[in-house]
Amino acid sequence: MERLLRHVRARLMVALALNALLGLFGTHLAHAAGEDGYDLWLRYRALPAAQRTALAAAATGIQSPDDTPTVRAASAELKRGLAGMLARVPDAIPVNSRARVGTVVLARAGLPANLPADLADADAVRRHLAAAGAEGYVVRHTRQGGVPITLIAANSDIGLLYGSFAWLRQLQLGAAPDRIALADKPALPLRVLNHWDNLDRTVERGYAGESIWNWWELPNIVDPRYMDYARANASLGINGTVLNNVNAKAEVLSPAFIAKTAAIADVLRPYGIRVYLSVRWSTPLELKETTTADPLDPAVAAWWTRKADEIYRTIPDFGGFLVKANSEGQPGPQDYGRNHADGANMLARALAPHKGIVMWRAFVYNPPAHPNQGRERSGDRAAQAYDQFKPLDGKFDRNVLVQVKNGAIDFQPREPAHPLFGAMPDTPLVMEFQVTKEYLGFATHLVYLGPLFQETLRFDTRAGNKPMTVARVLEGTQDGHVGGIAGVANIGASRNWTGSTFDQANWYAYGRLAWNPDLDSRAIAREWAGQTFAPDARVADPVVAIMMRSREAAVDYMTPLGLHHIMGTGHHYGPAPWVDDLGRADWNPVYYHRADRNGIGFDRTSKGSNAVAQYAPDVARRFADPATTPPEFLLWFHHLPWDYRMPDGRTLWADIVAHYDHGVAEVAAMQADWQRLRPFVDVQRFDDVAQRLAQQRREAEWWRDACIAYFQHQSGLPLPAGVRAPAQSLEYYRKQTFPFAPGHG
Ligand code: GCV
C-alpha cells in the first residue's frame, strides 16, 4: 500500500506540473503536448480561467473522515481531481472544525442524524439519502452554518466514492460548481467486467497488448496500474471483475494462484470491486484430487466446498465463480449426464455459506446429448441456448445467475436480443456484452458500442404480454430475482489501456450503462468526449457525431440487414462469407447467410428453424413476417429472394449493395470530421486516431468489395446501375490470409 501511495504522490506532482504549464498558456484547448491516453477520462486537466476561478472559490479544502480505505480513496481522488483542475492542492480540513467557505464535505450519513449540523437543506438531503440505498449518493452545493459548501453524502463508504467521482465528472464537463445537484444510485447490484485473460498473460480476443494481470510477478510485485484500473472502474460504478478467461485453466484454483488473486483483491477492495474467478468444470479431476467431476458425486461437492473455504480464508469478500461449461469443448456436467442446473447448484452450495455467487453462462450451442437435458428444437445454433436453459427456469439455487450474451449467436455487429431475456422469470439473468470488439474490427476500427448496448437494453421482450425491456428483466421481479450485467473487457497492458483512444469510450459506455441501463448512448458519448478531449462544443460535438454514426457504419459495411457471422475464420477479422469447409456446419459463414441463386438469409420462421417462436408471442408475430420485421433484422429471420421489394422500393439485392456503399461513405465522413479536429486534439492522439480511421476506410472498402463480389457470384445478378465494381476479383479476396492475427485463443 505504501508503494502505491508513493506512486500516487509522484503522479500527482507530474499532473500538477503539467497543469501549471497548461494554465500558464491559459487555454483548455492548447494541445501541443502529446497525451498517451493513460489517464482515460480521469484527466483532470487545468480548467479554463473563468471556471478555475469559480471552482477555486467553491473548493478550497476537503473535509473527510478518512477513516476507512474507501473513504481515503474518495478524498484522495478529490484531491487529485481538484489539484489537476485548479493546479493547486486543496487544504485538508479537520473533521470537527467549523465549516469554512468552499469546503467539500464528505459525509457518510448512515443514519440521517449523522449529517453535518446546520445543513441548510438537511430535509431534502435526508429524503434523497433515504432513496439512495447502499451504493447511491447525494451531491449538492449547499450551506452549512450559513457558509457555502459542497456536500457529498451517502449511506456507505462506496457511495461517497461514487459521489466523489460523479462530482468530479461534472466539474470536468464544465458544470458551475454552485449549480451541481446530484442524487443517484445504481439500478443493478452486480456490475462486472469479465477478463478473458489467460494465466500466461495472453488475452483471448484482446487487442490492447498483454493482460494487465502480471500473474508471474504476483503476489509480491504489485503493479501500481491495478490501482488506476480500480479508479477507472469505480468512477463508473463497476463493482466486480472476473480476472481470468472463461476458457479457464485448472491451475487458477491452486494455492499459488489464490494468493495472486488475493493480492489483486487487496488493491481493488477499497474501490468497491470484488474479484471473481472463472473456473474450469473439471478442476478437481485435473488436479487429480477426485476421480470424477460428476456434480452429483459427494466427493466432488466436498472438494468444491473445501476449495471455496480455502479461497474465502484469504479473500473474505471473494465474489464467486463464472463458469463456461459444455460450451465450445469445455467440460461440464453434461459429460456426466447431468444438466446445467445440477452443475451450477453444486458450485453454488459450496459458495453459499460465504455469500458467493455463481454466474453460469448460457453460451452453449451444442445439441444436448442426453434426453433429460432439454428439448432439441432444431439444428439452428441461435435456438440452442434457449432450448437447454428455458426448461431449467426456477431450478437454480438462489445464488446462481445465468449469464446470457446479448444476442443468440455471438457478439455480432447487430443481433436481436437473446430470446432468453424475458423467458426465465424465475431465474436472475446477467447480461453479457462484449466490450472488446472481436467481430467489430478489433481496436483498429472506430466503433462506439453505446448504441449497440442501448439497443439491446431497450429491446422490448413483451414478456408476460406487457412492455418489458431487457433492462427491466435484468432488474428482476418483485420476488427478488435481481440480475446483473457483465462486459467482456477490452483492457490490456497497452499504455492507453484499450489499444485505441476511442475504445476507451466503449469501456466507459459499458460502465455507465451498467450503472443506469436507461442512460442515452449519445449523452454518454458527450460525457466521455468532454472528459477525454474537452467539453468545448467545438471539440465534443464533432467527436460525438463521429461516435454516433460509427456503429451503424460498421453494420453497413460488414453485415447489413441482419446478416451475421460472415467474418474470417478463427480471428473474425475481415470478410469471409464464402467459407464452407469448417468442421461443424454452424462454424461456416455459408450456414448463416445461405445465399444462392434464389435468395439470401436464414429462415427462422415456422417454415425454417422456428427460432422465432422462442420470443414472446407479440415479438414472435412481428419477426415471423418479413413485412413487419425491422429491416435491420430482415435476413436474421428470413430467407428472401433477391428481388424481394424493400420498403423503399429497391430490390433486396440493390438494398444490400446500397448498405455496403453507405457504410464506406460513412467511414469517409468520419475520417473527414476527424481531420477538422486537428487544431483541438494533441498530436499523439490525433495522429493515432487518424491512422486508424484511414485503415478503417481501406478495410470498409475491402469488406464492401469482397461481400459484393461474393454475393454477386452467388446471385448471378448484375450490379445495380451506377454501382462501382469491386476493386479485385472474388478469388483475390478469398486468397487473403491473416496469420498471427491478435487475440485468437
Ligand atoms: C472465450 C466466441 C469467441 C471465443 C469465446 C467464446 C465464449 O466463440 O470467439 O473466443 O471464448 O465466444 O464466449 O465463450
Short mmCIF file of C-alpha atoms in Angstrom, two decimals, residues 144-614:
data_model
loop_
_atom_site.label_atom_id
_atom_site.label_comp_id
_atom_site.label_asym_id
_atom_site.label_seq_id
_atom_site.Cartn_x
_atom_site.Cartn_y
_atom_site.Cartn_z
CA GLN A 144 -23.55 24.73 6.46
CA GLY A 145 -23.88 27.20 9.31
CA GLY A 146 -24.60 29.79 6.64
CA VAL A 147 -21.36 29.09 4.81
CA PRO A 148 -21.37 27.77 1.22
CA ILE A 149 -20.03 24.24 0.97
CA THR A 150 -20.30 21.22 -1.30
CA LEU A 151 -21.79 18.20 0.39
CA ILE A 152 -21.05 14.70 -0.83
CA ALA A 153 -23.22 12.41 1.26
CA ALA A 154 -24.01 8.72 1.14
CA ASN A 155 -25.17 5.88 3.33
CA SER A 156 -21.93 3.98 2.80
CA ASP A 157 -18.25 4.42 2.05
CA ILE A 158 -18.65 3.29 -1.51
CA GLY A 159 -21.47 5.78 -2.01
CA LEU A 160 -19.02 8.52 -1.01
CA LEU A 161 -16.51 7.29 -3.56
CA TYR A 162 -19.13 7.12 -6.31
CA GLY A 163 -20.42 10.56 -5.34
CA SER A 164 -16.90 12.00 -5.46
CA PHE A 165 -16.36 10.65 -8.94
CA ALA A 166 -19.76 11.94 -10.05
CA TRP A 167 -18.93 15.44 -8.79
CA LEU A 168 -15.53 15.41 -10.48
CA ARG A 169 -17.18 14.30 -13.72
CA GLN A 170 -19.48 17.30 -13.63
CA LEU A 171 -16.58 19.63 -12.98
CA GLN A 172 -14.54 18.18 -15.82
CA LEU A 173 -17.54 18.73 -18.05
CA GLY A 174 -17.57 22.39 -17.14
CA ALA A 175 -20.55 22.48 -14.76
CA ALA A 176 -20.71 25.53 -12.50
CA PRO A 177 -19.84 24.22 -9.02
CA ASP A 178 -22.70 26.11 -7.37
CA ARG A 179 -25.23 24.53 -9.71
CA ILE A 180 -24.35 20.91 -9.14
CA ALA A 181 -27.11 18.85 -7.53
CA LEU A 182 -26.90 15.11 -8.00
CA ALA A 183 -28.76 12.18 -6.47
CA ASP A 184 -28.21 8.79 -7.99
CA LYS A 185 -27.89 5.08 -7.33
CA PRO A 186 -27.19 2.05 -9.50
CA ALA A 187 -30.07 0.09 -10.99
CA LEU A 188 -28.34 -3.29 -10.77
CA PRO A 189 -26.39 -4.72 -7.85
CA LEU A 190 -23.94 -6.69 -10.00
CA ARG A 191 -21.86 -4.71 -12.50
CA VAL A 192 -18.86 -6.68 -13.56
CA LEU A 193 -16.09 -6.90 -16.10
CA ASN A 194 -15.09 -10.27 -17.49
CA HIS A 195 -11.45 -10.51 -18.44
CA TRP A 196 -10.69 -13.20 -20.97
CA ASP A 197 -7.12 -13.07 -19.72
CA ASN A 198 -5.02 -16.21 -19.65
CA LEU A 199 -2.54 -17.06 -16.96
CA ASP A 200 0.33 -16.70 -19.45
CA ARG A 201 -0.79 -13.07 -20.00
CA THR A 202 -2.22 -13.61 -23.45
CA VAL A 203 -5.76 -12.30 -23.80
CA GLU A 204 -8.42 -14.12 -25.78
CA ARG A 205 -9.98 -11.54 -28.10
CA GLY A 206 -7.71 -8.91 -26.58
CA TYR A 207 -6.39 -6.14 -28.81
CA ALA A 208 -4.64 -3.97 -26.24
CA GLY A 209 -1.48 -5.92 -25.58
CA GLU A 210 -0.85 -8.38 -22.81
CA SER A 211 -3.08 -8.91 -19.81
CA ILE A 212 -2.76 -6.23 -17.16
CA TRP A 213 -2.53 -9.02 -14.59
CA ASN A 214 1.10 -9.92 -14.26
CA TRP A 215 0.46 -13.35 -12.81
CA TRP A 216 4.10 -14.27 -12.96
CA GLU A 217 5.19 -11.45 -10.67
CA LEU A 218 2.19 -11.55 -8.35
CA PRO A 219 1.65 -11.71 -5.41
CA ASN A 220 4.79 -9.98 -4.22
CA ILE A 221 5.15 -7.48 -7.02
CA VAL A 222 2.01 -5.44 -7.40
CA ASP A 223 1.80 -3.17 -10.42
CA PRO A 224 0.54 0.33 -9.47
CA ARG A 225 -1.57 0.11 -12.59
CA TYR A 226 -4.01 -2.12 -10.73
CA MET A 227 -4.99 0.84 -8.63
CA ASP A 228 -5.56 3.04 -11.66
CA TYR A 229 -7.65 0.22 -13.10
CA ALA A 230 -9.69 0.25 -9.91
CA ARG A 231 -10.09 4.03 -10.00
CA ALA A 232 -11.32 3.97 -13.59
CA ASN A 233 -13.83 1.25 -12.84
CA ALA A 234 -15.03 2.81 -9.62
CA SER A 235 -15.54 6.08 -11.47
CA LEU A 236 -18.21 4.21 -13.45
CA GLY A 237 -19.57 2.14 -10.59
CA ILE A 238 -18.23 -1.20 -11.80
CA ASN A 239 -18.14 -3.35 -8.68
CA GLY A 240 -16.76 -6.70 -9.76
CA THR A 241 -14.15 -8.19 -12.02
CA VAL A 242 -13.60 -11.73 -13.19
CA LEU A 243 -9.86 -11.90 -13.56
CA ASN A 244 -9.37 -14.82 -15.94
CA ASN A 245 -10.66 -16.27 -19.16
CA VAL A 246 -13.88 -18.30 -19.19
CA ASN A 247 -11.81 -20.85 -21.09
CA ALA A 248 -10.24 -21.43 -17.72
CA LYS A 249 -7.28 -23.44 -16.54
CA ALA A 250 -7.44 -25.69 -13.50
CA GLU A 251 -4.30 -24.03 -12.08
CA VAL A 252 -6.16 -20.82 -11.26
CA LEU A 253 -7.54 -22.60 -8.20
CA SER A 254 -4.14 -23.73 -6.98
CA PRO A 255 -2.91 -22.18 -3.72
CA ALA A 256 -0.32 -20.14 -5.63
CA PHE A 257 -2.93 -18.51 -7.85
CA ILE A 258 -5.31 -17.95 -4.97
CA ALA A 259 -2.52 -15.96 -3.32
CA LYS A 260 -2.03 -13.96 -6.51
CA THR A 261 -5.76 -13.33 -6.74
CA ALA A 262 -5.76 -12.18 -3.13
CA ALA A 263 -3.06 -9.61 -3.88
CA ILE A 264 -5.19 -8.13 -6.65
CA ALA A 265 -8.26 -8.22 -4.42
CA ASP A 266 -6.39 -6.19 -1.80
CA VAL A 267 -5.79 -3.39 -4.30
CA LEU A 268 -9.32 -3.39 -5.71
CA ARG A 269 -11.18 -3.69 -2.39
CA PRO A 270 -11.06 -0.01 -1.37
CA TYR A 271 -12.66 0.81 -4.70
CA GLY A 272 -15.64 -1.43 -4.04
CA ILE A 273 -14.55 -4.03 -6.58
CA ARG A 274 -14.80 -7.70 -5.73
CA VAL A 275 -12.79 -10.28 -7.56
CA TYR A 276 -14.27 -13.40 -9.13
CA LEU A 277 -12.60 -16.28 -10.92
CA SER A 278 -13.62 -18.28 -13.96
CA VAL A 279 -13.37 -21.94 -13.08
CA ARG A 280 -12.91 -24.99 -15.18
CA TRP A 281 -15.51 -27.61 -14.53
CA SER A 282 -13.08 -30.48 -14.35
CA THR A 283 -10.62 -28.77 -11.98
CA PRO A 284 -10.63 -31.36 -9.16
CA LEU A 285 -10.27 -34.17 -11.64
CA GLU A 286 -7.43 -32.47 -13.50
CA LEU A 287 -5.62 -31.67 -10.28
CA LYS A 288 -6.01 -35.41 -9.55
CA GLU A 289 -7.83 -34.70 -6.30
CA THR A 290 -11.02 -36.52 -7.31
CA THR A 291 -11.71 -39.38 -9.68
CA THR A 292 -14.67 -37.74 -11.42
CA ALA A 293 -16.18 -34.29 -11.95
CA ASP A 294 -19.76 -35.52 -11.71
CA PRO A 295 -21.65 -32.81 -9.81
CA LEU A 296 -23.77 -35.36 -8.01
CA ASP A 297 -20.76 -37.22 -6.64
CA PRO A 298 -20.37 -36.30 -2.94
CA ALA A 299 -16.57 -36.31 -3.21
CA VAL A 300 -16.73 -33.70 -5.96
CA ALA A 301 -19.10 -31.48 -3.98
CA ALA A 302 -16.87 -31.85 -0.91
CA TRP A 303 -13.83 -30.82 -2.95
CA TRP A 304 -15.52 -27.63 -4.13
CA THR A 305 -16.67 -26.86 -0.61
CA ARG A 306 -13.12 -27.20 0.69
CA LYS A 307 -11.83 -25.08 -2.19
CA ALA A 308 -14.37 -22.35 -1.52
CA ASP A 309 -13.44 -22.34 2.17
CA GLU A 310 -9.77 -22.08 1.23
CA ILE A 311 -10.40 -19.11 -1.08
CA TYR A 312 -12.51 -17.24 1.49
CA ARG A 313 -9.84 -17.67 4.13
CA THR A 314 -7.57 -15.39 2.08
CA ILE A 315 -10.19 -13.33 0.26
CA PRO A 316 -13.11 -12.85 2.65
CA ASP A 317 -15.11 -10.81 0.14
CA PHE A 318 -14.39 -13.05 -2.86
CA GLY A 319 -17.28 -12.68 -5.31
CA GLY A 320 -17.64 -16.19 -6.67
CA PHE A 321 -17.28 -18.20 -9.87
CA LEU A 322 -18.02 -17.66 -13.52
CA VAL A 323 -18.44 -20.88 -15.48
CA LYS A 324 -18.35 -21.80 -19.14
CA ALA A 325 -19.45 -25.42 -19.22
CA ASN A 326 -20.30 -27.75 -22.07
CA SER A 327 -19.56 -24.99 -24.49
CA GLU A 328 -17.02 -24.99 -27.30
CA GLY A 329 -15.25 -28.05 -25.98
CA GLN A 330 -15.15 -27.02 -22.32
CA PRO A 331 -16.02 -29.78 -19.87
CA GLY A 332 -19.25 -29.62 -17.90
CA PRO A 333 -21.95 -31.52 -16.05
CA GLN A 334 -23.42 -32.86 -19.29
CA ASP A 335 -20.31 -35.01 -19.60
CA TYR A 336 -21.84 -36.99 -16.71
CA GLY A 337 -25.43 -36.95 -17.92
CA ARG A 338 -26.32 -34.03 -15.63
CA ASN A 339 -27.75 -30.69 -16.64
CA HIS A 340 -26.60 -27.10 -16.19
CA ALA A 341 -28.66 -26.62 -13.04
CA ASP A 342 -27.08 -29.70 -11.44
CA GLY A 343 -23.65 -28.23 -12.11
CA ALA A 344 -24.39 -24.66 -11.11
CA ASN A 345 -26.18 -25.64 -7.91
CA MET A 346 -23.36 -27.85 -6.74
CA LEU A 347 -20.93 -24.94 -7.01
CA ALA A 348 -23.48 -22.55 -5.55
CA ARG A 349 -23.80 -24.66 -2.42
CA ALA A 350 -20.06 -24.51 -1.88
CA LEU A 351 -20.14 -20.72 -2.13
CA ALA A 352 -23.41 -20.01 -0.32
CA PRO A 353 -22.05 -20.06 3.24
CA HIS A 354 -19.68 -17.27 2.19
CA LYS A 355 -22.34 -15.33 0.28
CA GLY A 356 -20.59 -16.06 -3.01
CA ILE A 357 -22.42 -16.40 -6.29
CA VAL A 358 -22.16 -18.48 -9.45
CA MET A 359 -22.52 -16.84 -12.84
CA TRP A 360 -23.30 -19.75 -15.13
CA ARG A 361 -23.02 -18.95 -18.81
CA ALA A 362 -25.78 -19.85 -21.23
CA PHE A 363 -23.43 -19.61 -24.21
CA VAL A 364 -23.99 -23.16 -25.38
CA TYR A 365 -24.61 -24.30 -28.87
CA ASN A 366 -24.09 -27.98 -28.86
CA PRO A 367 -27.26 -30.03 -29.10
CA PRO A 368 -27.94 -31.81 -25.81
CA ALA A 369 -26.56 -35.32 -25.71
CA HIS A 370 -28.92 -36.80 -23.11
CA PRO A 371 -32.69 -36.82 -23.26
CA ASN A 372 -33.06 -35.24 -19.81
CA GLN A 373 -31.06 -32.18 -20.80
CA GLY A 374 -33.76 -30.29 -22.64
CA ARG A 375 -35.66 -30.41 -25.88
CA GLU A 376 -33.75 -30.08 -29.09
CA ARG A 377 -35.68 -27.76 -31.33
CA SER A 378 -33.54 -27.75 -34.39
CA GLY A 379 -30.08 -27.55 -35.76
CA ASP A 380 -30.21 -23.76 -35.52
CA ARG A 381 -27.37 -22.55 -33.33
CA ALA A 382 -29.41 -19.47 -32.42
CA ALA A 383 -32.05 -21.68 -30.81
CA GLN A 384 -29.89 -23.99 -28.74
CA ALA A 385 -29.20 -21.95 -25.60
CA TYR A 386 -32.90 -21.30 -25.12
CA ASP A 387 -33.71 -24.95 -25.67
CA GLN A 388 -31.28 -26.02 -23.00
CA PHE A 389 -31.92 -23.30 -20.44
CA LYS A 390 -35.61 -22.43 -20.64
CA PRO A 391 -36.65 -25.81 -19.18
CA LEU A 392 -34.33 -25.14 -16.24
CA ASP A 393 -36.06 -21.91 -15.21
CA GLY A 394 -36.70 -21.99 -11.48
CA LYS A 395 -34.34 -24.92 -10.94
CA PHE A 396 -31.29 -22.90 -9.97
CA ASP A 397 -30.29 -22.11 -6.39
CA ARG A 398 -30.80 -18.54 -5.19
CA ASN A 399 -27.13 -17.64 -5.59
CA VAL A 400 -26.92 -18.72 -9.23
CA LEU A 401 -27.29 -16.19 -12.01
CA VAL A 402 -27.49 -17.31 -15.61
CA GLN A 403 -25.29 -15.18 -17.82
CA VAL A 404 -26.69 -14.65 -21.31
CA LYS A 405 -24.95 -12.97 -24.24
CA ASN A 406 -26.80 -10.00 -25.68
CA GLY A 407 -27.75 -11.99 -28.76
CA ALA A 408 -28.21 -15.66 -29.56
CA ILE A 409 -25.20 -16.06 -31.85
CA ASP A 410 -22.06 -14.29 -30.74
CA PHE A 411 -21.48 -10.55 -30.29
CA GLN A 412 -22.29 -9.70 -33.88
CA PRO A 413 -22.37 -6.09 -35.12
CA ARG A 414 -26.13 -6.40 -34.71
CA GLU A 415 -28.29 -9.11 -33.19
CA PRO A 416 -31.83 -9.10 -31.90
CA ALA A 417 -31.88 -9.52 -28.12
CA HIS A 418 -31.39 -13.07 -26.92
CA PRO A 419 -34.75 -14.84 -26.58
CA LEU A 420 -33.84 -15.98 -23.06
CA PHE A 421 -34.36 -12.41 -21.81
CA GLY A 422 -37.89 -12.44 -20.51
CA ALA A 423 -38.20 -16.20 -20.86
CA MET A 424 -36.78 -17.13 -17.45
CA PRO A 425 -38.89 -15.23 -14.93
CA ASP A 426 -37.75 -17.45 -12.08
CA THR A 427 -34.02 -17.08 -12.69
CA PRO A 428 -31.88 -13.97 -12.27
CA LEU A 429 -30.10 -13.18 -15.51
CA VAL A 430 -26.83 -11.42 -16.18
CA MET A 431 -26.44 -9.61 -19.49
CA GLU A 432 -23.10 -10.36 -21.16
CA PHE A 433 -21.92 -7.68 -23.54
CA GLN A 434 -18.60 -7.78 -25.34
CA VAL A 435 -16.71 -4.54 -24.87
CA THR A 436 -13.72 -5.86 -26.77
CA LYS A 437 -14.53 -5.79 -30.46
CA GLU A 438 -13.95 -9.35 -31.65
CA TYR A 439 -16.34 -9.01 -34.57
CA LEU A 440 -16.16 -5.26 -34.98
CA GLY A 441 -12.70 -4.55 -36.33
CA PHE A 442 -10.67 -5.05 -33.12
CA ALA A 443 -9.05 -1.85 -31.85
CA THR A 444 -8.42 -0.75 -35.44
CA HIS A 445 -11.96 0.28 -36.36
CA LEU A 446 -13.63 3.15 -34.56
CA VAL A 447 -16.95 1.69 -33.48
CA TYR A 448 -18.70 3.21 -30.49
CA LEU A 449 -20.72 0.46 -28.86
CA GLY A 450 -23.04 2.66 -26.77
CA PRO A 451 -25.84 2.39 -29.35
CA LEU A 452 -25.41 -1.39 -29.57
CA PHE A 453 -25.67 -1.80 -25.78
CA GLN A 454 -28.60 0.61 -25.63
CA GLU A 455 -30.46 -1.14 -28.43
CA THR A 456 -30.37 -4.45 -26.55
CA LEU A 457 -31.16 -2.98 -23.14
CA ARG A 458 -34.19 -1.22 -24.59
CA PHE A 459 -35.39 -4.20 -26.61
CA ASP A 460 -38.98 -4.86 -25.56
CA THR A 461 -39.26 -8.56 -24.80
CA ARG A 462 -43.06 -8.27 -24.27
CA ALA A 463 -42.61 -10.93 -21.61
CA GLY A 464 -45.91 -11.53 -19.87
CA ASN A 465 -47.55 -9.80 -22.85
CA LYS A 466 -46.70 -6.41 -21.50
CA PRO A 467 -43.93 -3.88 -22.07
CA MET A 468 -40.79 -5.35 -20.52
CA THR A 469 -37.44 -4.14 -21.75
CA VAL A 470 -34.34 -6.25 -21.34
CA ALA A 471 -33.14 -3.69 -18.78
CA ARG A 472 -36.25 -4.31 -16.67
CA VAL A 473 -35.75 -8.06 -16.99
CA LEU A 474 -32.26 -7.69 -15.55
CA GLU A 475 -33.52 -5.57 -12.71
CA GLY A 476 -35.67 -8.52 -11.76
CA THR A 477 -39.02 -9.22 -10.31
CA GLN A 478 -40.76 -8.39 -7.07
CA ASP A 479 -39.75 -11.73 -5.59
CA GLY A 480 -36.14 -10.76 -5.63
CA HIS A 481 -34.75 -12.23 -8.83
CA VAL A 482 -32.31 -9.42 -9.41
CA GLY A 483 -29.78 -9.91 -12.17
CA GLY A 484 -26.69 -8.09 -13.28
CA ILE A 485 -24.54 -7.06 -16.17
CA ALA A 486 -21.14 -8.19 -17.39
CA GLY A 487 -18.86 -6.75 -20.05
CA VAL A 488 -16.05 -8.71 -21.69
CA ALA A 489 -13.21 -6.30 -21.05
CA ASN A 490 -11.18 -4.59 -23.76
CA ILE A 491 -8.42 -3.72 -21.32
CA GLY A 492 -4.80 -4.67 -21.70
CA ALA A 493 -1.31 -3.56 -20.77
CA SER A 494 -1.03 -1.12 -23.66
CA ARG A 495 -0.30 2.35 -22.39
CA ASN A 496 -3.76 3.65 -23.32
CA TRP A 497 -5.40 0.56 -21.79
CA THR A 498 -7.68 -0.33 -24.70
CA GLY A 499 -5.44 -0.28 -27.76
CA SER A 500 -7.04 2.85 -29.18
CA THR A 501 -8.39 6.09 -27.77
CA PHE A 502 -11.93 5.52 -28.93
CA ASP A 503 -12.06 2.04 -27.46
CA GLN A 504 -11.81 3.72 -24.07
CA ALA A 505 -15.29 5.05 -24.84
CA ASN A 506 -16.62 1.50 -25.01
CA TRP A 507 -15.33 0.71 -21.54
CA TYR A 508 -16.84 4.00 -20.38
CA ALA A 509 -20.20 3.42 -22.06
CA TYR A 510 -20.42 -0.11 -20.74
CA GLY A 511 -19.79 1.10 -17.20
CA ARG A 512 -22.25 3.97 -17.40
CA LEU A 513 -24.99 1.71 -18.76
CA ALA A 514 -24.19 -0.90 -16.14
CA TRP A 515 -24.91 1.79 -13.58
CA ASN A 516 -28.02 3.02 -15.32
CA PRO A 517 -29.27 0.96 -18.30
CA ASP A 518 -31.65 3.76 -19.23
CA LEU A 519 -28.93 6.30 -19.98
CA ASP A 520 -28.80 7.57 -23.51
CA SER A 521 -25.79 6.47 -25.53
CA ARG A 522 -25.42 9.91 -27.13
CA ALA A 523 -25.39 11.59 -23.72
CA ILE A 524 -22.75 9.07 -22.60
CA ALA A 525 -20.67 9.82 -25.69
CA ARG A 526 -20.93 13.53 -24.86
CA GLU A 527 -19.72 12.88 -21.31
CA TRP A 528 -16.85 10.76 -22.49
CA ALA A 529 -15.78 13.20 -25.20
CA GLY A 530 -15.94 16.13 -22.79
CA GLN A 531 -13.67 14.44 -20.32
CA THR A 532 -11.37 12.69 -22.79
CA PHE A 533 -10.81 15.65 -25.11
CA ALA A 534 -12.54 18.84 -23.93
CA PRO A 535 -16.09 19.87 -23.06
CA ASP A 536 -15.89 22.75 -25.53
CA ALA A 537 -18.61 22.18 -28.13
CA ARG A 538 -16.11 22.74 -30.94
CA VAL A 539 -14.42 19.54 -29.82
CA ALA A 540 -17.07 17.46 -28.14
CA ASP A 541 -19.80 17.90 -30.74
CA PRO A 542 -17.84 16.56 -33.72
CA VAL A 543 -16.37 13.76 -31.59
CA VAL A 544 -19.89 12.73 -30.60
CA ALA A 545 -21.05 12.97 -34.20
CA ILE A 546 -18.28 10.59 -35.28
CA MET A 547 -19.09 8.18 -32.48
CA MET A 548 -22.82 8.15 -33.09
CA ARG A 549 -22.58 7.23 -36.75
CA SER A 550 -19.80 4.67 -36.24
CA ARG A 551 -21.77 1.58 -35.19
CA GLU A 552 -24.30 1.80 -37.98
CA ALA A 553 -21.44 2.39 -40.42
CA ALA A 554 -19.80 -0.86 -39.29
CA VAL A 555 -23.07 -2.79 -39.58
CA ASP A 556 -23.47 -1.44 -43.10
CA TYR A 557 -20.02 -2.30 -44.37
CA MET A 558 -19.89 -5.65 -42.57
CA THR A 559 -23.28 -7.28 -42.05
CA PRO A 560 -26.23 -5.15 -43.23
CA LEU A 561 -29.90 -6.10 -42.97
CA GLY A 562 -29.44 -8.85 -40.39
CA LEU A 563 -26.55 -10.75 -41.99
CA HIS A 564 -24.26 -12.26 -39.40
CA HIS A 565 -21.17 -14.31 -38.70
CA ILE A 566 -19.55 -13.88 -42.12
CA MET A 567 -16.15 -12.91 -40.69
CA GLY A 568 -12.78 -14.56 -41.26
CA THR A 569 -12.24 -17.97 -39.71
CA GLY A 570 -10.86 -18.04 -36.19
CA HIS A 571 -9.70 -14.44 -35.84
CA HIS A 572 -13.05 -12.97 -37.03
CA TYR A 573 -11.37 -10.05 -38.77
CA GLY A 574 -12.49 -9.06 -42.22
CA PRO A 575 -14.94 -10.63 -44.64
CA ALA A 576 -15.12 -14.34 -45.46
CA PRO A 577 -18.74 -15.08 -46.47
CA TRP A 578 -17.50 -17.85 -48.76
CA VAL A 579 -16.15 -20.14 -46.04
CA ASP A 580 -17.90 -23.52 -46.17
CA ASP A 581 -15.35 -26.12 -45.11
CA LEU A 582 -15.13 -25.92 -41.31
CA GLY A 583 -15.65 -28.94 -39.07
CA ARG A 584 -19.08 -28.00 -37.82
CA ALA A 585 -21.84 -26.68 -40.06
CA ASP A 586 -22.53 -23.79 -37.70
CA TRP A 587 -18.98 -22.51 -37.80
CA ASN A 588 -19.30 -21.70 -41.50
CA PRO A 589 -20.45 -18.31 -42.79
CA VAL A 590 -22.45 -20.06 -45.55
CA TYR A 591 -24.56 -21.64 -42.79
CA TYR A 592 -25.61 -18.17 -41.64
CA HIS A 593 -26.29 -16.29 -44.88
CA ARG A 594 -27.48 -19.20 -47.08
CA ALA A 595 -27.03 -17.14 -50.23
CA ASP A 596 -27.61 -18.91 -53.54
CA ARG A 597 -29.20 -18.20 -56.91
CA ASN A 598 -32.62 -17.86 -55.32
CA GLY A 599 -32.06 -15.69 -52.33
CA ILE A 600 -30.32 -14.93 -49.08
CA GLY A 601 -30.93 -15.08 -45.32
CA PHE A 602 -31.63 -17.56 -42.51
CA ASP A 603 -35.24 -18.66 -42.28
CA ARG A 604 -36.05 -18.72 -38.57
CA THR A 605 -39.82 -18.68 -39.11
CA SER A 606 -42.06 -21.72 -38.70
CA LYS A 607 -41.06 -22.74 -42.21
CA GLY A 608 -37.44 -22.76 -41.17
CA SER A 609 -35.85 -23.34 -37.77
CA ASN A 610 -38.77 -21.66 -35.96
CA ALA A 611 -36.36 -19.97 -33.57
CA VAL A 612 -38.73 -17.03 -33.83
CA ALA A 613 -41.15 -18.93 -31.60
CA GLN A 614 -38.73 -18.53 -28.70
#
